[in-house]
mmCIF file of C-alpha atoms in Angstrom:
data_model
loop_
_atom_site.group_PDB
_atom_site.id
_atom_site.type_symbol
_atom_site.label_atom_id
_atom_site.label_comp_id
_atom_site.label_asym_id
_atom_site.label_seq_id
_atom_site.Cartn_x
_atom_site.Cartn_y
_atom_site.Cartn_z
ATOM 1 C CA UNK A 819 0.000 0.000 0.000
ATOM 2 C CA UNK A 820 3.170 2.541 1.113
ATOM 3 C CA UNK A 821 4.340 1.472 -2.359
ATOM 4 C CA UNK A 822 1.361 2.472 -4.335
ATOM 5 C CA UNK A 823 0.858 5.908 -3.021
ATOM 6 C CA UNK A 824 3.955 6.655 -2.393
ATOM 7 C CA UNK A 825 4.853 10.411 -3.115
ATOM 8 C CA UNK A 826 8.786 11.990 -3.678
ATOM 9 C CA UNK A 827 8.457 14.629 -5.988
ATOM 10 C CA UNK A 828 11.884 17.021 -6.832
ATOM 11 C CA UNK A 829 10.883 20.430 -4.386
ATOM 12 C CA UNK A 830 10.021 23.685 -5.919
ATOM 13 C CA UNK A 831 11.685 27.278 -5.693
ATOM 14 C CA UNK A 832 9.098 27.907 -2.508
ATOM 15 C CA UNK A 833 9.852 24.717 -0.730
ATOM 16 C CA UNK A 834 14.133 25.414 -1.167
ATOM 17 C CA UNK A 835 13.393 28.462 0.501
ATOM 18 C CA UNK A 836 11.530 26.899 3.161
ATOM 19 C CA UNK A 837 14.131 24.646 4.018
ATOM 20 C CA UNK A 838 17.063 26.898 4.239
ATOM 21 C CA UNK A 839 15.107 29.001 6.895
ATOM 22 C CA UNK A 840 14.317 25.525 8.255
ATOM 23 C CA UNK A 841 17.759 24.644 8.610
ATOM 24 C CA UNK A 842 19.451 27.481 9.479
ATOM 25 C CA UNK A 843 17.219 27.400 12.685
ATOM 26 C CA UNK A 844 17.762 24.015 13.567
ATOM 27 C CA UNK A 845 21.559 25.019 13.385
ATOM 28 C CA UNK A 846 21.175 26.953 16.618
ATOM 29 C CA UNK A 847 19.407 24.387 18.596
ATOM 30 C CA UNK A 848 22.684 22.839 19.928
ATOM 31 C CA UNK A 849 23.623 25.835 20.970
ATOM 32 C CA UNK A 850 19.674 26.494 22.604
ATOM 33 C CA UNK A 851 20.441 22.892 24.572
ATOM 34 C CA UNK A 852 24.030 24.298 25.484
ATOM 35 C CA UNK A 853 22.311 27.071 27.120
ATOM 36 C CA UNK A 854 19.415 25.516 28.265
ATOM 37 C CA UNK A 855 21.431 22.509 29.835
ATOM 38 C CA UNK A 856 22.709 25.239 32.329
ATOM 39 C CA UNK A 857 19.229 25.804 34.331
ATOM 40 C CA UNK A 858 17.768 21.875 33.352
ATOM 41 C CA UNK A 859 18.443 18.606 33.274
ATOM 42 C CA UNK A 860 18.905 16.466 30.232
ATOM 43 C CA UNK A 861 15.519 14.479 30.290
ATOM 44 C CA UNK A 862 13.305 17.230 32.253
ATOM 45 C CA UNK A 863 14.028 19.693 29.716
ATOM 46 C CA UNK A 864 13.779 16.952 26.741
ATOM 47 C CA UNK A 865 10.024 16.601 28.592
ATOM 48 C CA UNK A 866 9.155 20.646 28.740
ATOM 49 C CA UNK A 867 10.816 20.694 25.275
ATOM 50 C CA UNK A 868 7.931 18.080 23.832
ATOM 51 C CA UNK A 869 4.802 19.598 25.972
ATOM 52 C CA UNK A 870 5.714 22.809 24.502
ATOM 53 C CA UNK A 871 5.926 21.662 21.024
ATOM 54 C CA UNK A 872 2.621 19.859 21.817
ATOM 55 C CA UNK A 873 0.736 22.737 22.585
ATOM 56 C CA UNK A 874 1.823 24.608 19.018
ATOM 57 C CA UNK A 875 1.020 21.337 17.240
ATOM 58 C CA UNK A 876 -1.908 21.201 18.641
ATOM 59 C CA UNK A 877 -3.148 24.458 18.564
ATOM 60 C CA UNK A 878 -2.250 24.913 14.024
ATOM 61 C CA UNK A 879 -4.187 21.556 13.965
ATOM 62 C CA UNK A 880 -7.229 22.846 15.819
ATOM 63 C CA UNK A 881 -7.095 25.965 14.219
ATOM 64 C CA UNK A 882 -6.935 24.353 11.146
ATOM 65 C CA UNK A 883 -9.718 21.647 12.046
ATOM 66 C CA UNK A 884 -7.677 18.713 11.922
ATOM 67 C CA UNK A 885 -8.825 15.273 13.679
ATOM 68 C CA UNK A 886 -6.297 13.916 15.932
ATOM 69 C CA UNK A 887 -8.032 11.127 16.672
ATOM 70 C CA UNK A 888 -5.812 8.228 16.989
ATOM 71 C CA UNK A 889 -6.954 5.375 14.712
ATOM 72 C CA UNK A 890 -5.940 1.738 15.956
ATOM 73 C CA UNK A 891 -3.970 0.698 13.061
ATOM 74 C CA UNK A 892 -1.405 3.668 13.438
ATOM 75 C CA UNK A 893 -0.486 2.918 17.033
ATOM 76 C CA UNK A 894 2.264 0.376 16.176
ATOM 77 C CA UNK A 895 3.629 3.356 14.118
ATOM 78 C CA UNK A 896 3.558 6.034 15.932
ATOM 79 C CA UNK A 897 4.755 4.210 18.704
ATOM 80 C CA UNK A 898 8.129 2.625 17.112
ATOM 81 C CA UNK A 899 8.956 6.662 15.707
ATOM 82 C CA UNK A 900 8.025 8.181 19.279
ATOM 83 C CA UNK A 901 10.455 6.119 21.132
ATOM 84 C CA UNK A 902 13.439 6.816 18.586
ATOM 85 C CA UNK A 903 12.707 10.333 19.016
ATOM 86 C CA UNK A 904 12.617 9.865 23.139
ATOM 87 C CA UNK A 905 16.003 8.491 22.265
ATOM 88 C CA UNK A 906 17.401 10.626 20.037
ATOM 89 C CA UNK A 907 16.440 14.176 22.419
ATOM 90 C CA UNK A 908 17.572 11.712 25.174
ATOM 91 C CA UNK A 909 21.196 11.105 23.276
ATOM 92 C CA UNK A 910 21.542 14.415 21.728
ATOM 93 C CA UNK A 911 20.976 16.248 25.110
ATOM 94 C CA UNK A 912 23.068 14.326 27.072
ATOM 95 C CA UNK A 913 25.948 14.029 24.444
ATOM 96 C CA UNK A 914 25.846 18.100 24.395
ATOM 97 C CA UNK A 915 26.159 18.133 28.296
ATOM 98 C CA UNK A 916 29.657 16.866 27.462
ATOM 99 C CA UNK A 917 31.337 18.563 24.525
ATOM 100 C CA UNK A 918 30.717 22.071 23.113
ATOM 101 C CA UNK A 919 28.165 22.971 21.368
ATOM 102 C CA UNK A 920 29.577 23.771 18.146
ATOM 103 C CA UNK A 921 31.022 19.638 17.781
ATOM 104 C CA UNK A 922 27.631 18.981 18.668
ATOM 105 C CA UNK A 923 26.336 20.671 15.866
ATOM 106 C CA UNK A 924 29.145 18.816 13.233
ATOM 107 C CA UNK A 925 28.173 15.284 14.789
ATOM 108 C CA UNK A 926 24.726 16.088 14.854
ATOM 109 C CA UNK A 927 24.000 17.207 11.108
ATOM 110 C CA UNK A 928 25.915 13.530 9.907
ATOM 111 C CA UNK A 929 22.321 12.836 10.399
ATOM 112 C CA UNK A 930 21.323 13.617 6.656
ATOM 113 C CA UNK A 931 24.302 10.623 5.587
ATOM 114 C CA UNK A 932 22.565 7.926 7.619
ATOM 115 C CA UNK A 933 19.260 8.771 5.845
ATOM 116 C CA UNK A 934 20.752 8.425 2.791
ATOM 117 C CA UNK A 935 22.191 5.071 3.264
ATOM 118 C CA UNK A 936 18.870 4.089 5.458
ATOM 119 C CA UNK A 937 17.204 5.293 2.411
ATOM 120 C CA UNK A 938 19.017 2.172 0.207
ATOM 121 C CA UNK A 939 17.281 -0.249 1.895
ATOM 122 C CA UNK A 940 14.323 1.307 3.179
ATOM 123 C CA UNK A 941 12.770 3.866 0.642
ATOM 124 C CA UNK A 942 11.736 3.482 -3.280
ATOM 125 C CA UNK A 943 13.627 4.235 -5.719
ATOM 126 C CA UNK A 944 16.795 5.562 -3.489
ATOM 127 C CA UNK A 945 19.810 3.622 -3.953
ATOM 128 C CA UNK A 946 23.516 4.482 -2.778
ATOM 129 C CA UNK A 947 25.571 5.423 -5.870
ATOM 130 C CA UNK A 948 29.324 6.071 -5.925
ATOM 131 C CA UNK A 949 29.180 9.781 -5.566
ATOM 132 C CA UNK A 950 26.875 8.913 -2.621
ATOM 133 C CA UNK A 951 29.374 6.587 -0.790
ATOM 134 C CA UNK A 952 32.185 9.436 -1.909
ATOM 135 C CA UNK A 953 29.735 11.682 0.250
ATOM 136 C CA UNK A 954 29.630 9.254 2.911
ATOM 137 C CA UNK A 955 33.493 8.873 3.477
ATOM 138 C CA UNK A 956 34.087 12.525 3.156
ATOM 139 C CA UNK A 957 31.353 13.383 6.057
ATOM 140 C CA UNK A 958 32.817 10.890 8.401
ATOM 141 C CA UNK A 959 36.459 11.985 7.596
ATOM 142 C CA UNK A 960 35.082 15.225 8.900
ATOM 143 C CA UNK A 961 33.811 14.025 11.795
ATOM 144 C CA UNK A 962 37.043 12.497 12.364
ATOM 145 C CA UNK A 963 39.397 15.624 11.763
ATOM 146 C CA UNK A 964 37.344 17.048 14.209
ATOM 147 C CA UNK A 965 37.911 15.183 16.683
ATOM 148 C CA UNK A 966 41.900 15.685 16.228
ATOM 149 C CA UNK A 967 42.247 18.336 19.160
ATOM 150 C CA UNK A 968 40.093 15.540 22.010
ATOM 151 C CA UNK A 969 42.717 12.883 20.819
ATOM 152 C CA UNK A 970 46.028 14.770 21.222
ATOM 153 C CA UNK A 971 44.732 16.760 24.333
ATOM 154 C CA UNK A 972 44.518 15.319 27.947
ATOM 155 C CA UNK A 973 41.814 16.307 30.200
ATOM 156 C CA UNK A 974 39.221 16.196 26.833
ATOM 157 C CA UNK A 975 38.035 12.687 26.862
ATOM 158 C CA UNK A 976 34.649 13.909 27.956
ATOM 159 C CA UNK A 977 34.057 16.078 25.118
ATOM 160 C CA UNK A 978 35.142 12.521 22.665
ATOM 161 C CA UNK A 979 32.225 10.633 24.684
ATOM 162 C CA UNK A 980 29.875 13.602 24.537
ATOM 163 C CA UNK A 981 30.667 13.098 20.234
ATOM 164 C CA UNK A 982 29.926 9.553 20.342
ATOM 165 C CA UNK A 983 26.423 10.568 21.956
ATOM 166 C CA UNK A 984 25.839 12.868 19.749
ATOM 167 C CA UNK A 985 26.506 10.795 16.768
ATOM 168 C CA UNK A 986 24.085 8.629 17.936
ATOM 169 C CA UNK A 987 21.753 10.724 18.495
ATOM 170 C CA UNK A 988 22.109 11.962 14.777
ATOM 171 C CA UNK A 989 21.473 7.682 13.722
ATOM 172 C CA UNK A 990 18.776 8.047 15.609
ATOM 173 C CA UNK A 991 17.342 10.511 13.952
ATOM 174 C CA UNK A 992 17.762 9.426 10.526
ATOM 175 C CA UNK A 993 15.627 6.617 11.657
ATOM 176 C CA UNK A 994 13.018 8.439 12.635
ATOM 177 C CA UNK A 995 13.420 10.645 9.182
ATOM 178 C CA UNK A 996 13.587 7.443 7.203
ATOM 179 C CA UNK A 997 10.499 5.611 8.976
ATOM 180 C CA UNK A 998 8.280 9.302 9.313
ATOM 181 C CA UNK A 999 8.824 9.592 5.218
ATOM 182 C CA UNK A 1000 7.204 6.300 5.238
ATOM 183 C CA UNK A 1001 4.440 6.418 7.634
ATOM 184 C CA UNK A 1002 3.280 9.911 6.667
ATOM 185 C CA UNK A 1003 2.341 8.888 3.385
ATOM 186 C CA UNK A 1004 -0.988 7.311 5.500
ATOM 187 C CA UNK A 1005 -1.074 9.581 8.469
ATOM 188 C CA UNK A 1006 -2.065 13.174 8.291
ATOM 189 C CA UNK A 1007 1.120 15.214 8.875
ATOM 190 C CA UNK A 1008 -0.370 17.134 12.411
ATOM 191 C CA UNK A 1009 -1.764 13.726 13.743
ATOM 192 C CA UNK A 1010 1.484 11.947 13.406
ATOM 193 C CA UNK A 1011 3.647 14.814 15.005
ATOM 194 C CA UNK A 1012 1.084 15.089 18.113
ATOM 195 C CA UNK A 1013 0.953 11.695 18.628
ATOM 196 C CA UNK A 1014 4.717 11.184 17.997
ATOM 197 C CA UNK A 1015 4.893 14.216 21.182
ATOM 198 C CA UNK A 1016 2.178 12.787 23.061
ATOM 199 C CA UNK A 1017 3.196 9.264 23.145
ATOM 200 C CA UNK A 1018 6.702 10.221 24.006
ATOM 201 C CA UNK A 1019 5.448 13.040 27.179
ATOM 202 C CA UNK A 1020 4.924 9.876 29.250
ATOM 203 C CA UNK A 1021 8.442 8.109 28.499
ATOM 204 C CA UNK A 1022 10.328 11.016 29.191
ATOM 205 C CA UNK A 1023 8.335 11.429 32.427
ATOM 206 C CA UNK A 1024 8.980 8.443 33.834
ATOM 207 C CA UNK A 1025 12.688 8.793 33.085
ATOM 208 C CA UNK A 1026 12.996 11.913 34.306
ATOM 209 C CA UNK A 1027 11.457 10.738 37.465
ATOM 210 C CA UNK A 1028 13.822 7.685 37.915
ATOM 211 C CA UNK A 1029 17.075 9.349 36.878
ATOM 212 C CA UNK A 1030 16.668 13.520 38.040
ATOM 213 C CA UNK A 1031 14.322 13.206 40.962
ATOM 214 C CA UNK A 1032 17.150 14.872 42.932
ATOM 215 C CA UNK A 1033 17.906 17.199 40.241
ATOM 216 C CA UNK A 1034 16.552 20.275 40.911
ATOM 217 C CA UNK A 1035 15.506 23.029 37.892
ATOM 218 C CA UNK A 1036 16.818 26.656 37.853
ATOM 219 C CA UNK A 1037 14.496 28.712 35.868
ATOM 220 C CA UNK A 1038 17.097 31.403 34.393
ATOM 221 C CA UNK A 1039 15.830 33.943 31.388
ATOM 222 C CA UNK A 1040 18.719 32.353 29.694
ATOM 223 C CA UNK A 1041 17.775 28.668 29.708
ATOM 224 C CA UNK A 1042 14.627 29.502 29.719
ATOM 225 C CA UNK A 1043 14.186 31.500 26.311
ATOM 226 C CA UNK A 1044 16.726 28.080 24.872
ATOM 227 C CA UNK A 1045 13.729 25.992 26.202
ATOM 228 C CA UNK A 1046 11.111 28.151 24.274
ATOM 229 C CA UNK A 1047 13.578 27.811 21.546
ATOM 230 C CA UNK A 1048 13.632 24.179 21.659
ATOM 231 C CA UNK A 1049 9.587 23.853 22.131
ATOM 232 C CA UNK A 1050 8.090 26.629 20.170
ATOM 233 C CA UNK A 1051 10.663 27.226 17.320
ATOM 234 C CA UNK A 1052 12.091 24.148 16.266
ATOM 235 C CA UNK A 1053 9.454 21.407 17.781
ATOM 236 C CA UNK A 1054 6.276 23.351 16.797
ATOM 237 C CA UNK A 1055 7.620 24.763 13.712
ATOM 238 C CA UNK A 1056 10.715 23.688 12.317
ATOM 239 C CA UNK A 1057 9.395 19.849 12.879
ATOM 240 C CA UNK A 1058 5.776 20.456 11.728
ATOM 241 C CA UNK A 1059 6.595 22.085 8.705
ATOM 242 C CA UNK A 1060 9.650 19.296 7.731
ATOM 243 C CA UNK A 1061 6.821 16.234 8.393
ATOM 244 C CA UNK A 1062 4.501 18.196 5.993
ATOM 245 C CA UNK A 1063 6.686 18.604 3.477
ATOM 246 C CA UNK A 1064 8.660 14.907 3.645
ATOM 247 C CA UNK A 1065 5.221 13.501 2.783
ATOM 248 C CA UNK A 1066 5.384 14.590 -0.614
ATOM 249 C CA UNK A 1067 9.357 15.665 -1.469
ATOM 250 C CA UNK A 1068 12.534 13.935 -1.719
ATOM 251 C CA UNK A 1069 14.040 12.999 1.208
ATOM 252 C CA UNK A 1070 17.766 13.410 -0.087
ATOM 253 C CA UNK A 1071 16.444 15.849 -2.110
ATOM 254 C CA UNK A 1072 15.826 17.823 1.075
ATOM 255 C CA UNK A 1073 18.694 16.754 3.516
ATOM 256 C CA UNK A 1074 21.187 18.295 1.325
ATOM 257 C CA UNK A 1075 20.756 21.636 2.678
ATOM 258 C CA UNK A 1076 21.412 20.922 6.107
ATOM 259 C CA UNK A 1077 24.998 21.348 5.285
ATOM 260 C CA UNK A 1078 23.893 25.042 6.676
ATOM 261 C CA UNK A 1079 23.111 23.574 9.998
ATOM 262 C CA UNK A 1080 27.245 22.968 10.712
ATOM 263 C CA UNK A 1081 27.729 26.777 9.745
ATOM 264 C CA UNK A 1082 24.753 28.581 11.335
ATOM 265 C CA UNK A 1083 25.728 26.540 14.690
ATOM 266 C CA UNK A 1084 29.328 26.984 15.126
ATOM 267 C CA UNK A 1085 28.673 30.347 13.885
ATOM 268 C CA UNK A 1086 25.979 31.086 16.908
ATOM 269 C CA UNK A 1087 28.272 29.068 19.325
ATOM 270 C CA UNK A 1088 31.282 31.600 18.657
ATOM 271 C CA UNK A 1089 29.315 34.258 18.970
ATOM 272 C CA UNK A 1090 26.989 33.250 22.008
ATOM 273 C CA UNK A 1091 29.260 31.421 23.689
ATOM 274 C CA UNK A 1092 32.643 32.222 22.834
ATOM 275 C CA UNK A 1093 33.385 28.683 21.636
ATOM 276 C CA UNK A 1094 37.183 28.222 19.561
ATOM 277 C CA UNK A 1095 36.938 28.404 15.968
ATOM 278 C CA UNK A 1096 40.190 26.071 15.602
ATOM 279 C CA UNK A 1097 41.420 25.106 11.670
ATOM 280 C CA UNK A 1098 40.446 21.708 13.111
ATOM 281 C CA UNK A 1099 36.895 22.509 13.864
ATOM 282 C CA UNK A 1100 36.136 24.592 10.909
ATOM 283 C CA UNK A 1101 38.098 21.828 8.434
ATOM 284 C CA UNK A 1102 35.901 19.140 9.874
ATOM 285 C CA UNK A 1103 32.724 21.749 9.478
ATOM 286 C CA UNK A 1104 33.384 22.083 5.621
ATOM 287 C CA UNK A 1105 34.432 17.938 4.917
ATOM 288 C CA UNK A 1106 30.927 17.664 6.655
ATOM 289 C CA UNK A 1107 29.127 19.720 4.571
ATOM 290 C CA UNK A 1108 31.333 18.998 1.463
ATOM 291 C CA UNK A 1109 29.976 15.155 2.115
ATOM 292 C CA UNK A 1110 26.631 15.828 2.832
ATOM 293 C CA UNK A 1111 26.285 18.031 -0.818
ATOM 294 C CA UNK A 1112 27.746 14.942 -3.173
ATOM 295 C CA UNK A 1113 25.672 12.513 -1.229
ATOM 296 C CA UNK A 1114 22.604 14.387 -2.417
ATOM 297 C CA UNK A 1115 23.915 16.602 -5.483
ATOM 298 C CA UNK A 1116 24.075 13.201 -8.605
ATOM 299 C CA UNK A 1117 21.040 13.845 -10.629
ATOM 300 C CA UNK A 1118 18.163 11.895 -10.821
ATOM 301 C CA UNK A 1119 17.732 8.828 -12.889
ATOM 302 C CA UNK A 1120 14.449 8.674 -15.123
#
């Protein structure tokens, strides 16, 4: 049935517009967790971060006179995506408590690579070409460059862990890219993010409760306007408007301009935060992005 109706159109002049505003806001949300990291723990403010985004979900689909009712046959869906996005906020959160956020933002955005390859062996007509796996190698050789300085410094192995999380945080992702560009072909865009938040409110609870019950909040402006961030901007809007779209466009059609994400957040971590912009870090920032753009950039076959 996900065969038959199955749309991935090439995106029009509007859409690439959309997406680069998109993107370059999503490029400052490692530096929003940075911040907000200061005044919340990891999994309570994963848990504000999703009731916010809830409530702007919720509110365009009412306005807009949307049913969210949940229909038995979706559950199984909407359950496997909401717990790979419980664990990717989980992973990408904690990973940023432990490096800075500017290498959060390179191992974050590899996330468009592992969509590609997911995207060989999950979605139609989407297979891994040579300039693809050139892409592929070149991204992760970024990834590794920057992590030069943690290997010949001492006293850095935290910020080497805090990459690993983050890199699995951005595999995460990609599977819950790969699997929403499926499902959302059959569920209504708004009903599939709300449940996707809903479903994953009580998770994140119950973590919370287990792991920061002694961990109190400090309710700063600072990390309080980066939670707002988090909720209202890139949950309610950024997310929304990337589900509606992904039901009908390319996916690696539309990945390939994250490679702004890399430069819009080191760029707001030197200037918010006063991170370094070393020759390694901003090498590794450009192989990145250089990878990400020939994964997506071959043409497409007719």
């Amino acid at each position: 049935m996900i065969e038959k109706e199955f749309r991935n159109e090439d995106p029009t002049g509007k859409v690439i517009t959309l997406i680069l505003f998109l993107v370059s806001l999503i490029g400052a949300g490692t530096l929003a967790i940075k911040i907000g990291l200061q005044g919340f723990p990891p999994l309570k403010m994963a848990l504000f971060r999703n009731i916010l985004g809830i409530i702007v979900v919720g509110g365009v689909g009412f306005y807009f006179g949307v049913s969210m009712r949940l229909r038995i046959e979706e559950f199984p869906r909407l359950l496997l995506i909401a717990l790979l996005q419980v664990l990717h906020i989980i992973t990408l959160n904690v990973g940023t408590q432990y490096t800075t956020a500017s290498r959060s933002t390179i191992f974050f955005t590899l996330y468009p690579v592992f969509v590609v390859v997911l995207g060989h062996f999950l979605l139609p007509n989407d297979r891994l070409s040579a300039t693809k796996l050139l892409g592929v190698l070149a991204a992760f050789g970024g990834m590794l460059m920057a992590l030069v300085p943690n290997l010949q410094g001492a006293g850095k192995v935290e910020h080497l862990i805090g990459d690993l999380i983050v890199t699995l945080s951005a595999c995460l992702l990609a599977f819950r890219i790969t699997f929403t560009k499926l499902f959302v072909q059959e569920i209504y865009p708004y009903r599939l993010l709300i449940w996707l938040l809903g479903i994953s409110i009580p998770f994140l609870f119950i973590l919370s409760y287990l792991f920061e019950r002694e961990k109190p909040i400090e309710w700063t402006l600072a990390s309080s306007a980066a939670l707002l961030y988090q909720g209202w901007v890139i949950t309610g809007f950024c997310i929304l408007a990337l589900t509606w779209v992904l039901r009908k466009y390319k996916a690696s059609k539309l990945v390939v301009f994250s490679f702004l994400m890399p430069v819009s957040g080191v760029l707001f971590s030197k200037l918010f935060l006063g991170d370094a912009l070393t020759f390694y870090l901003l090498a590794g920032t450009g192989l990145v992005a250089t990878g990400i753009y020939l994964v997506n950039r071959q043409p497409e076959k007719v």
